[in-house]
PDB file of N, CA and C in Angstrom:
ATOM      1  N   UNK A1252     115.832 108.990 121.044  1.00  0.00           N
ATOM      2  CA  UNK A1252     114.732 109.493 120.328  1.00  0.00           C
ATOM      3  C   UNK A1252     113.818 109.498 121.591  1.00  0.00           C
ATOM      4  N   UNK A1253     113.210 110.663 121.548  1.00  0.00           N
ATOM      5  CA  UNK A1253     112.381 110.858 122.853  1.00  0.00           C
ATOM      6  C   UNK A1253     110.805 110.200 122.336  1.00  0.00           C
ATOM      7  N   UNK A1254     109.736 110.026 123.090  1.00  0.00           N
ATOM      8  CA  UNK A1254     108.510 109.375 122.842  1.00  0.00           C
ATOM      9  C   UNK A1254     107.495 110.347 122.020  1.00  0.00           C
ATOM     10  N   UNK A1255     107.854 111.620 122.105  1.00  0.00           N
ATOM     11  CA  UNK A1255     107.004 112.490 121.228  1.00  0.00           C
ATOM     12  C   UNK A1255     107.307 112.553 119.618  1.00  0.00           C
ATOM     13  N   UNK A1256     108.904 112.400 119.416  1.00  0.00           N
ATOM     14  CA  UNK A1256     109.183 112.054 117.874  1.00  0.00           C
ATOM     15  C   UNK A1256     108.671 110.960 117.140  1.00  0.00           C
ATOM     16  N   UNK A1257     108.914 109.927 118.052  1.00  0.00           N
ATOM     17  CA  UNK A1257     108.588 108.415 117.919  1.00  0.00           C
ATOM     18  C   UNK A1257     107.029 108.715 117.677  1.00  0.00           C
ATOM     19  N   UNK A1258     106.186 109.464 118.040  1.00  0.00           N
ATOM     20  CA  UNK A1258     104.844 109.389 117.834  1.00  0.00           C
ATOM     21  C   UNK A1258     104.547 110.000 116.641  1.00  0.00           C
ATOM     22  N   UNK A1259     105.416 110.864 116.274  1.00  0.00           N
ATOM     23  CA  UNK A1259     105.035 112.130 115.506  1.00  0.00           C
ATOM     24  C   UNK A1259     105.530 110.993 113.954  1.00  0.00           C
ATOM     25  N   UNK A1260     106.706 110.273 114.041  1.00  0.00           N
ATOM     26  CA  UNK A1260     106.916 109.660 113.069  1.00  0.00           C
ATOM     27  C   UNK A1260     105.942 108.260 112.765  1.00  0.00           C
ATOM     28  N   UNK A1261     105.737 107.687 113.665  1.00  0.00           N
ATOM     29  CA  UNK A1261     104.856 106.763 113.302  1.00  0.00           C
ATOM     30  C   UNK A1261     103.439 107.317 112.876  1.00  0.00           C
ATOM     31  N   UNK A1262     103.099 108.418 113.276  1.00  0.00           N
ATOM     32  CA  UNK A1262     101.886 108.993 112.686  1.00  0.00           C
ATOM     33  C   UNK A1262     102.070 109.190 111.096  1.00  0.00           C
ATOM     34  N   UNK A1263     103.301 109.978 110.776  1.00  0.00           N
ATOM     35  CA  UNK A1263     103.329 110.373 109.282  1.00  0.00           C
ATOM     36  C   UNK A1263     103.310 108.959 108.679  1.00  0.00           C
ATOM     37  N   UNK A1264     104.165 108.006 109.310  1.00  0.00           N
ATOM     38  CA  UNK A1264     104.342 106.692 108.571  1.00  0.00           C
ATOM     39  C   UNK A1264     103.059 106.087 108.264  1.00  0.00           C
ATOM     40  N   UNK A1265     102.167 106.177 109.271  1.00  0.00           N
ATOM     41  CA  UNK A1265     100.603 105.753 108.993  1.00  0.00           C
ATOM     42  C   UNK A1265     100.058 106.007 107.982  1.00  0.00           C
ATOM     43  N   UNK A1266     100.317 107.365 107.500  1.00  0.00           N
ATOM     44  CA  UNK A1266      99.755 108.250 106.464  1.00  0.00           C
ATOM     45  C   UNK A1266     100.376 107.533 105.031  1.00  0.00           C
ATOM     46  N   UNK A1267     101.674 107.409 104.999  1.00  0.00           N
ATOM     47  CA  UNK A1267     102.552 107.062 104.005  1.00  0.00           C
ATOM     48  C   UNK A1267     101.862 105.773 103.026  1.00  0.00           C
ATOM     49  N   UNK A1268     101.165 104.816 103.725  1.00  0.00           N
ATOM     50  CA  UNK A1268     100.667 103.744 102.797  1.00  0.00           C
ATOM     51  C   UNK A1268      99.637 104.164 101.895  1.00  0.00           C
ATOM     52  N   UNK A1269      98.768 104.996 102.648  1.00  0.00           N
ATOM     53  CA  UNK A1269      97.789 105.694 101.926  1.00  0.00           C
ATOM     54  C   UNK A1269      98.221 106.299 100.664  1.00  0.00           C
ATOM     55  N   UNK A1270      99.386 107.193 100.802  1.00  0.00           N
ATOM     56  CA  UNK A1270     100.181 108.226  99.305  1.00  0.00           C
ATOM     57  C   UNK A1270     100.397 107.093  98.365  1.00  0.00           C
ATOM     58  N   UNK A1271     101.156 106.062  99.090  1.00  0.00           N
ATOM     59  CA  UNK A1271     101.703 104.964  97.997  1.00  0.00           C
ATOM     60  C   UNK A1271     100.536 104.073  97.321  1.00  0.00           C
ATOM     61  N   UNK A1272      99.082 103.889  98.156  1.00  0.00           N
ATOM     62  CA  UNK A1272      98.201 103.081  97.549  1.00  0.00           C
ATOM     63  C   UNK A1272      97.704 103.942  96.328  1.00  0.00           C
ATOM     64  N   UNK A1273      97.360 105.462  96.469  1.00  0.00           N
ATOM     65  CA  UNK A1273      96.730 106.700  95.528  1.00  0.00           C
ATOM     66  C   UNK A1273      97.988 106.216  94.283  1.00  0.00           C
ATOM     67  N   UNK A1274      99.238 106.507  94.566  1.00  0.00           N
ATOM     68  CA  UNK A1274     100.290 106.504  93.400  1.00  0.00           C
ATOM     69  C   UNK A1274      99.845 105.206  92.641  1.00  0.00           C
ATOM     70  N   UNK A1275      99.968 104.251  93.398  1.00  0.00           N
ATOM     71  CA  UNK A1275      99.988 102.613  93.008  1.00  0.00           C
ATOM     72  C   UNK A1275      98.442 102.695  92.057  1.00  0.00           C
ATOM     73  N   UNK A1276      97.553 103.144  92.309  1.00  0.00           N
ATOM     74  CA  UNK A1276      96.228 103.161  91.905  1.00  0.00           C
ATOM     75  C   UNK A1276      96.537 103.838  90.265  1.00  0.00           C
ATOM     76  N   UNK A1277      96.756 104.902  90.331  1.00  0.00           N
ATOM     77  CA  UNK A1277      96.931 105.712  89.097  1.00  0.00           C
ATOM     78  C   UNK A1277      97.774 105.069  88.285  1.00  0.00           C
ATOM     79  N   UNK A1278      98.884 104.226  89.040  1.00  0.00           N
ATOM     80  CA  UNK A1278     100.129 103.768  87.596  1.00  0.00           C
ATOM     81  C   UNK A1278      99.522 102.348  87.150  1.00  0.00           C
ATOM     82  N   UNK A1279      99.018 101.747  88.073  1.00  0.00           N
ATOM     83  CA  UNK A1279      98.461 100.502  87.631  1.00  0.00           C
ATOM     84  C   UNK A1279      97.011 100.210  87.200  1.00  0.00           C
ATOM     85  N   UNK A1280      96.164 100.847  86.148  1.00  0.00           N
ATOM     86  CA  UNK A1280      94.961 101.103  85.858  1.00  0.00           C
ATOM     87  C   UNK A1280      94.828 100.431  84.409  1.00  0.00           C
ATOM     88  N   UNK A1281      93.703 100.170  83.967  1.00  0.00           N
ATOM     89  CA  UNK A1281      93.707  99.998  82.639  1.00  0.00           C
ATOM     90  C   UNK A1281      93.061  98.310  82.465  1.00  0.00           C
ATOM     91  N   UNK A1282      92.689  97.882  81.075  1.00  0.00           N
ATOM     92  CA  UNK A1282      92.292  96.987  81.166  1.00  0.00           C
ATOM     93  C   UNK A1282      93.276  95.576  81.238  1.00  0.00           C
ATOM     94  N   UNK A1283      94.521  95.697  81.384  1.00  0.00           N
ATOM     95  CA  UNK A1283      95.415  94.883  81.448  1.00  0.00           C
ATOM     96  C   UNK A1283      95.662  94.803  82.872  1.00  0.00           C
ATOM     97  N   UNK A1284      95.223  95.572  83.940  1.00  0.00           N
ATOM     98  CA  UNK A1284      95.434  95.622  85.207  1.00  0.00           C
ATOM     99  C   UNK A1284      95.436  94.277  85.690  1.00  0.00           C
ATOM    100  N   UNK A1285      96.403  93.558  86.833  1.00  0.00           N
ATOM    101  CA  UNK A1285      95.822  92.263  87.595  1.00  0.00           C
ATOM    102  C   UNK A1285      94.930  92.931  88.728  1.00  0.00           C
ATOM    103  N   UNK A1286      93.736  92.540  88.965  1.00  0.00           N
ATOM    104  CA  UNK A1286      92.731  93.478  89.977  1.00  0.00           C
ATOM    105  C   UNK A1286      93.233  92.382  91.377  1.00  0.00           C
ATOM    106  N   UNK A1287      93.339  91.390  91.134  1.00  0.00           N
ATOM    107  CA  UNK A1287      93.618  90.865  92.250  1.00  0.00           C
ATOM    108  C   UNK A1287      94.955  90.734  93.177  1.00  0.00           C
ATOM    109  N   UNK A1288      96.080  91.412  92.346  1.00  0.00           N
ATOM    110  CA  UNK A1288      97.130  92.135  92.876  1.00  0.00           C
ATOM    111  C   UNK A1288      96.829  93.235  93.360  1.00  0.00           C
ATOM    112  N   UNK A1289      96.138  93.926  92.878  1.00  0.00           N
ATOM    113  CA  UNK A1289      95.855  95.306  93.342  1.00  0.00           C
ATOM    114  C   UNK A1289      95.277  95.255  94.632  1.00  0.00           C
ATOM    115  N   UNK A1290      94.156  94.289  94.642  1.00  0.00           N
ATOM    116  CA  UNK A1290      93.630  94.042  95.978  1.00  0.00           C
ATOM    117  C   UNK A1290      94.521  93.699  97.180  1.00  0.00           C
ATOM    118  N   UNK A1291      95.386  92.866  96.901  1.00  0.00           N
ATOM    119  CA  UNK A1291      96.322  92.245  97.858  1.00  0.00           C
ATOM    120  C   UNK A1291      97.208  93.308  98.101  1.00  0.00           C
ATOM    121  N   UNK A1292      97.488  94.488  97.255  1.00  0.00           N
ATOM    122  CA  UNK A1292      98.698  95.191  97.552  1.00  0.00           C
ATOM    123  C   UNK A1292      97.849  96.498  98.728  1.00  0.00           C
ATOM    124  N   UNK A1293      96.662  96.598  97.993  1.00  0.00           N
ATOM    125  CA  UNK A1293      96.025  97.870  98.807  1.00  0.00           C
ATOM    126  C   UNK A1293      95.767  97.397 100.220  1.00  0.00           C
ATOM    127  N   UNK A1294      95.365  95.832 100.342  1.00  0.00           N
ATOM    128  CA  UNK A1294      95.010  95.260 101.792  1.00  0.00           C
ATOM    129  C   UNK A1294      96.143  95.155 102.857  1.00  0.00           C
ATOM    130  N   UNK A1295      97.075  94.782 102.492  1.00  0.00           N
ATOM    131  CA  UNK A1295      98.511  94.729 102.789  1.00  0.00           C
ATOM    132  C   UNK A1295      99.129  96.340 103.424  1.00  0.00           C
ATOM    133  N   UNK A1296      99.119  97.215 102.478  1.00  0.00           N
ATOM    134  CA  UNK A1296      99.434  98.312 103.075  1.00  0.00           C
ATOM    135  C   UNK A1296      98.533  98.869 103.932  1.00  0.00           C
ATOM    136  N   UNK A1297      97.228  98.628 103.779  1.00  0.00           N
ATOM    137  CA  UNK A1297      96.291  99.433 104.827  1.00  0.00           C
ATOM    138  C   UNK A1297      96.340  98.672 105.769  1.00  0.00           C
ATOM    139  N   UNK A1298      96.790  97.594 106.283  1.00  0.00           N
ATOM    140  CA  UNK A1298      96.730  96.927 107.284  1.00  0.00           C
ATOM    141  C   UNK A1298      97.982  97.445 108.153  1.00  0.00           C
ATOM    142  N   UNK A1299      98.976  97.437 107.380  1.00  0.00           N
ATOM    143  CA  UNK A1299     100.289  98.139 107.851  1.00  0.00           C
ATOM    144  C   UNK A1299     100.018  99.637 108.187  1.00  0.00           C
ATOM    145  N   UNK A1300      99.300 100.212 107.741  1.00  0.00           N
ATOM    146  CA  UNK A1300      98.803 101.745 107.914  1.00  0.00           C
ATOM    147  C   UNK A1300      98.145 101.817 109.222  1.00  0.00           C
ATOM    148  N   UNK A1301      97.096 100.920 109.127  1.00  0.00           N
ATOM    149  CA  UNK A1301      96.209 101.061 110.641  1.00  0.00           C
ATOM    150  C   UNK A1301      97.076 100.641 112.006  1.00  0.00           C
ATOM    151  N   UNK A1302      97.985  99.283 111.736  1.00  0.00           N
ATOM    152  CA  UNK A1302      98.744  98.951 112.818  1.00  0.00           C
ATOM    153  C   UNK A1302      99.709 100.192 113.291  1.00  0.00           C
ATOM    154  N   UNK A1303     100.222 100.793 112.569  1.00  0.00           N
ATOM    155  CA  UNK A1303     101.197 102.073 112.763  1.00  0.00           C
ATOM    156  C   UNK A1303     100.236 103.070 113.517  1.00  0.00           C
ATOM    157  N   UNK A1304      99.048 103.392 112.767  1.00  0.00           N
ATOM    158  CA  UNK A1304      98.433 104.748 113.468  1.00  0.00           C
ATOM    159  C   UNK A1304      97.583 104.219 114.601  1.00  0.00           C
ATOM    160  N   UNK A1305      97.252 103.083 114.967  1.00  0.00           N
ATOM    161  CA  UNK A1305      97.000 102.700 116.321  1.00  0.00           C
ATOM    162  C   UNK A1305      98.103 102.729 117.285  1.00  0.00           C
ATOM    163  N   UNK A1306      99.351 102.286 116.763  1.00  0.00           N
ATOM    164  CA  UNK A1306     100.323 102.499 117.925  1.00  0.00           C
ATOM    165  C   UNK A1306     100.837 103.959 118.315  1.00  0.00           C
ATOM    166  N   UNK A1307     100.639 104.493 116.962  1.00  0.00           N
ATOM    167  CA  UNK A1307     101.021 106.099 117.182  1.00  0.00           C
ATOM    168  C   UNK A1307      99.825 106.854 117.815  1.00  0.00           C
ATOM    169  N   UNK A1308      98.341 106.412 117.966  1.00  0.00           N
ATOM    170  CA  UNK A1308      97.250 107.077 118.694  1.00  0.00           C
ATOM    171  C   UNK A1308      97.641 106.334 120.324  1.00  0.00           C
ATOM    172  N   UNK A1309      97.832 105.284 120.441  1.00  0.00           N
ATOM    173  CA  UNK A1309      98.145 104.612 121.811  1.00  0.00           C
ATOM    174  C   UNK A1309      99.271 105.403 122.471  1.00  0.00           C
ATOM    175  N   UNK A1310     100.444 105.634 121.572  1.00  0.00           N
ATOM    176  CA  UNK A1310     101.732 106.417 122.286  1.00  0.00           C
ATOM    177  C   UNK A1310     101.535 107.884 122.621  1.00  0.00           C
ATOM    178  N   UNK A1311     100.463 108.389 121.777  1.00  0.00           N
ATOM    179  CA  UNK A1311     100.166 109.907 122.204  1.00  0.00           C
ATOM    180  C   UNK A1311      99.876 110.492 123.486  1.00  0.00           C
ATOM    181  N   UNK A1312      98.943 109.513 124.155  1.00  0.00           N
ATOM    182  CA  UNK A1312      98.215 109.830 125.236  1.00  0.00           C
ATOM    183  C   UNK A1312      98.210 111.347 125.744  1.00  0.00           C
ATOM    184  N   UNK A1313      97.143 111.815 125.436  1.00  0.00           N
ATOM    185  CA  UNK A1313      96.896 113.229 125.897  1.00  0.00           C
ATOM    186  C   UNK A1313      97.565 114.253 124.997  1.00  0.00           C
ATOM    187  N   UNK A1314      98.076 114.121 123.957  1.00  0.00           N
ATOM    188  CA  UNK A1314      98.626 115.132 122.961  1.00  0.00           C
ATOM    189  C   UNK A1314      97.958 115.036 121.810  1.00  0.00           C
ATOM    190  N   UNK A1315      96.714 116.037 121.801  1.00  0.00           N
ATOM    191  CA  UNK A1315      95.818 116.250 120.796  1.00  0.00           C
ATOM    192  C   UNK A1315      96.288 116.388 119.322  1.00  0.00           C
ATOM    193  N   UNK A1316      97.605 116.935 119.202  1.00  0.00           N
ATOM    194  CA  UNK A1316      98.098 117.174 117.998  1.00  0.00           C
ATOM    195  C   UNK A1316      98.927 115.811 117.395  1.00  0.00           C
ATOM    196  N   UNK A1317      99.020 114.993 118.073  1.00  0.00           N
ATOM    197  CA  UNK A1317      99.900 113.853 118.026  1.00  0.00           C
ATOM    198  C   UNK A1317      98.793 112.746 117.676  1.00  0.00           C
ATOM    199  N   UNK A1318      97.511 112.759 118.408  1.00  0.00           N
ATOM    200  CA  UNK A1318      96.617 111.745 118.598  1.00  0.00           C
ATOM    201  C   UNK A1318      95.922 112.238 116.848  1.00  0.00           C
ATOM    202  N   UNK A1319      95.541 113.666 116.777  1.00  0.00           N
ATOM    203  CA  UNK A1319      95.037 113.836 115.399  1.00  0.00           C
ATOM    204  C   UNK A1319      95.704 113.184 114.272  1.00  0.00           C
ATOM    205  N   UNK A1320      96.780 113.288 114.023  1.00  0.00           N
ATOM    206  CA  UNK A1320      97.927 112.458 113.304  1.00  0.00           C
ATOM    207  C   UNK A1320      97.794 110.925 113.108  1.00  0.00           C
ATOM    208  N   UNK A1321      97.449 110.274 113.967  1.00  0.00           N
ATOM    209  CA  UNK A1321      97.235 108.954 114.400  1.00  0.00           C
ATOM    210  C   UNK A1321      95.789 108.614 113.690  1.00  0.00           C
ATOM    211  N   UNK A1322      94.877 109.256 114.135  1.00  0.00           N
ATOM    212  CA  UNK A1322      93.305 109.133 113.882  1.00  0.00           C
ATOM    213  C   UNK A1322      93.438 109.501 112.322  1.00  0.00           C
ATOM    214  N   UNK A1323      94.082 110.714 111.854  1.00  0.00           N
ATOM    215  CA  UNK A1323      93.852 110.807 110.280  1.00  0.00           C
ATOM    216  C   UNK A1323      94.212 109.730 109.619  1.00  0.00           C
ATOM    217  N   UNK A1324      95.811 109.139 110.121  1.00  0.00           N
ATOM    218  CA  UNK A1324      95.887 107.920 109.180  1.00  0.00           C
ATOM    219  C   UNK A1324      95.203 106.467 109.469  1.00  0.00           C
ATOM    220  N   UNK A1325      94.421 106.657 110.461  1.00  0.00           N
ATOM    221  CA  UNK A1325      93.643 105.276 110.690  1.00  0.00           C
ATOM    222  C   UNK A1325      92.233 105.467 109.804  1.00  0.00           C
ATOM    223  N   UNK A1326      91.807 106.708 109.841  1.00  0.00           N
ATOM    224  CA  UNK A1326      90.363 106.894 108.870  1.00  0.00           C
ATOM    225  C   UNK A1326      90.797 106.648 107.588  1.00  0.00           C
ATOM    226  N   UNK A1327      92.166 107.080 106.986  1.00  0.00           N
ATOM    227  CA  UNK A1327      92.306 107.299 105.398  1.00  0.00           C
ATOM    228  C   UNK A1327      92.803 105.646 105.276  1.00  0.00           C
ATOM    229  N   UNK A1328      93.606 104.970 106.161  1.00  0.00           N
ATOM    230  CA  UNK A1328      93.710 103.566 105.784  1.00  0.00           C
ATOM    231  C   UNK A1328      92.476 102.799 105.940  1.00  0.00           C
ATOM    232  N   UNK A1329      91.533 102.956 106.921  1.00  0.00           N
ATOM    233  CA  UNK A1329      89.999 102.191 106.854  1.00  0.00           C
ATOM    234  C   UNK A1329      89.571 102.607 105.775  1.00  0.00           C
ATOM    235  N   UNK A1330      89.759 103.785 104.970  1.00  0.00           N
ATOM    236  CA  UNK A1330      88.654 103.982 103.941  1.00  0.00           C
ATOM    237  C   UNK A1330      89.814 103.235 102.605  1.00  0.00           C
ATOM    238  N   UNK A1331      90.825 103.249 102.574  1.00  0.00           N
ATOM    239  CA  UNK A1331      91.724 102.136 101.380  1.00  0.00           C
ATOM    240  C   UNK A1331      91.186 100.911 101.770  1.00  0.00           C
ATOM    241  N   UNK A1332      91.219 100.400 102.952  1.00  0.00           N
ATOM    242  CA  UNK A1332      90.806  98.847 102.953  1.00  0.00           C
ATOM    243  C   UNK A1332      89.450  98.853 102.805  1.00  0.00           C
ATOM    244  N   UNK A1333      88.503  99.725 103.080  1.00  0.00           N
ATOM    245  CA  UNK A1333      86.929  99.615 102.470  1.00  0.00           C
ATOM    246  C   UNK A1333      87.088  99.523 100.890  1.00  0.00           C
ATOM    247  N   UNK A1334      87.605 100.332 100.405  1.00  0.00           N
ATOM    248  CA  UNK A1334      87.502 100.545  98.676  1.00  0.00           C
ATOM    249  C   UNK A1334      88.255  98.969  97.897  1.00  0.00           C
ATOM    250  N   UNK A1335      89.224  98.718  98.895  1.00  0.00           N
ATOM    251  CA  UNK A1335      89.854  97.412  98.228  1.00  0.00           C
ATOM    252  C   UNK A1335      88.788  96.146  98.701  1.00  0.00           C
ATOM    253  N   UNK A1336      87.879  96.131  99.820  1.00  0.00           N
ATOM    254  CA  UNK A1336      86.849  95.257  99.920  1.00  0.00           C
ATOM    255  C   UNK A1336      85.739  95.475  98.883  1.00  0.00           C
ATOM    256  N   UNK A1337      85.513  96.562  98.713  1.00  0.00           N
ATOM    257  CA  UNK A1337      84.453  97.007  97.506  1.00  0.00           C
ATOM    258  C   UNK A1337      84.790  96.416  96.021  1.00  0.00           C
ATOM    259  N   UNK A1338      86.251  96.693  95.932  1.00  0.00           N
ATOM    260  CA  UNK A1338      86.917  95.946  94.693  1.00  0.00           C
ATOM    261  C   UNK A1338      86.735  94.431  94.457  1.00  0.00           C
ATOM    262  N   UNK A1339      87.153  94.070  96.109  1.00  0.00           N
ATOM    263  CA  UNK A1339      86.874  92.389  96.091  1.00  0.00           C
ATOM    264  C   UNK A1339      85.635  91.996  95.852  1.00  0.00           C
ATOM    265  N   UNK A1340      84.526  92.795  96.195  1.00  0.00           N
ATOM    266  CA  UNK A1340      83.418  92.317  96.201  1.00  0.00           C
ATOM    267  C   UNK A1340      82.696  92.537  94.547  1.00  0.00           C
ATOM    268  N   UNK A1341      83.166  93.519  93.996  1.00  0.00           N
ATOM    269  CA  UNK A1341      82.838  93.707  92.586  1.00  0.00           C
ATOM    270  C   UNK A1341      83.347  92.645  91.979  1.00  0.00           C
ATOM    271  N   UNK A1342      84.573  92.294  92.146  1.00  0.00           N
ATOM    272  CA  UNK A1342      85.041  91.101  91.077  1.00  0.00           C
ATOM    273  C   UNK A1342      84.776  90.077  91.682  1.00  0.00           C
ATOM    274  N   UNK A1343      83.705  89.750  92.883  1.00  0.00           N
ATOM    275  CA  UNK A1343      83.396  88.703  92.778  1.00  0.00           C
ATOM    276  C   UNK A1343      82.050  88.029  92.409  1.00  0.00           C
ATOM    277  N   UNK A1344      81.245  89.370  92.334  1.00  0.00           N
ATOM    278  CA  UNK A1344      80.131  89.261  91.414  1.00  0.00           C
ATOM    279  C   UNK A1344      80.369  89.310  90.024  1.00  0.00           C
ATOM    280  N   UNK A1345      81.256  89.736  89.409  1.00  0.00           N
ATOM    281  CA  UNK A1345      81.414  89.742  88.063  1.00  0.00           C
ATOM    282  C   UNK A1345      81.811  88.218  87.717  1.00  0.00           C
ATOM    283  N   UNK A1346      82.120  87.484  88.662  1.00  0.00           N
ATOM    284  CA  UNK A1346      82.668  86.261  88.016  1.00  0.00           C
ATOM    285  C   UNK A1346      81.655  85.341  88.236  1.00  0.00           C
ATOM    286  N   UNK A1347      80.613  85.464  88.755  1.00  0.00           N
ATOM    287  CA  UNK A1347      79.237  84.822  88.747  1.00  0.00           C
ATOM    288  C   UNK A1347      78.513  84.520  87.852  1.00  0.00           C
TER     289      UNK A1347
END
């Protein structure tokens, strides 16, 4: 495999955890959902996606289309991590 294909595959794989998080959000909801498990899953998936997006962006080196895929993955995973943080913050406030 050449470097261009690896960069594209890593870019697409960095977007995959966001899609899995959204699907998991819609399947595991309701009053009986374990919120702390959801927060853990969102955080782990987001960190994996951020690592893949950074590697993809680092390997693209000047190719705008490949860099854009990595940046979209990075921004989307940061958004998932931010919402997981807000959910954790809301659960901490409700416990007090």
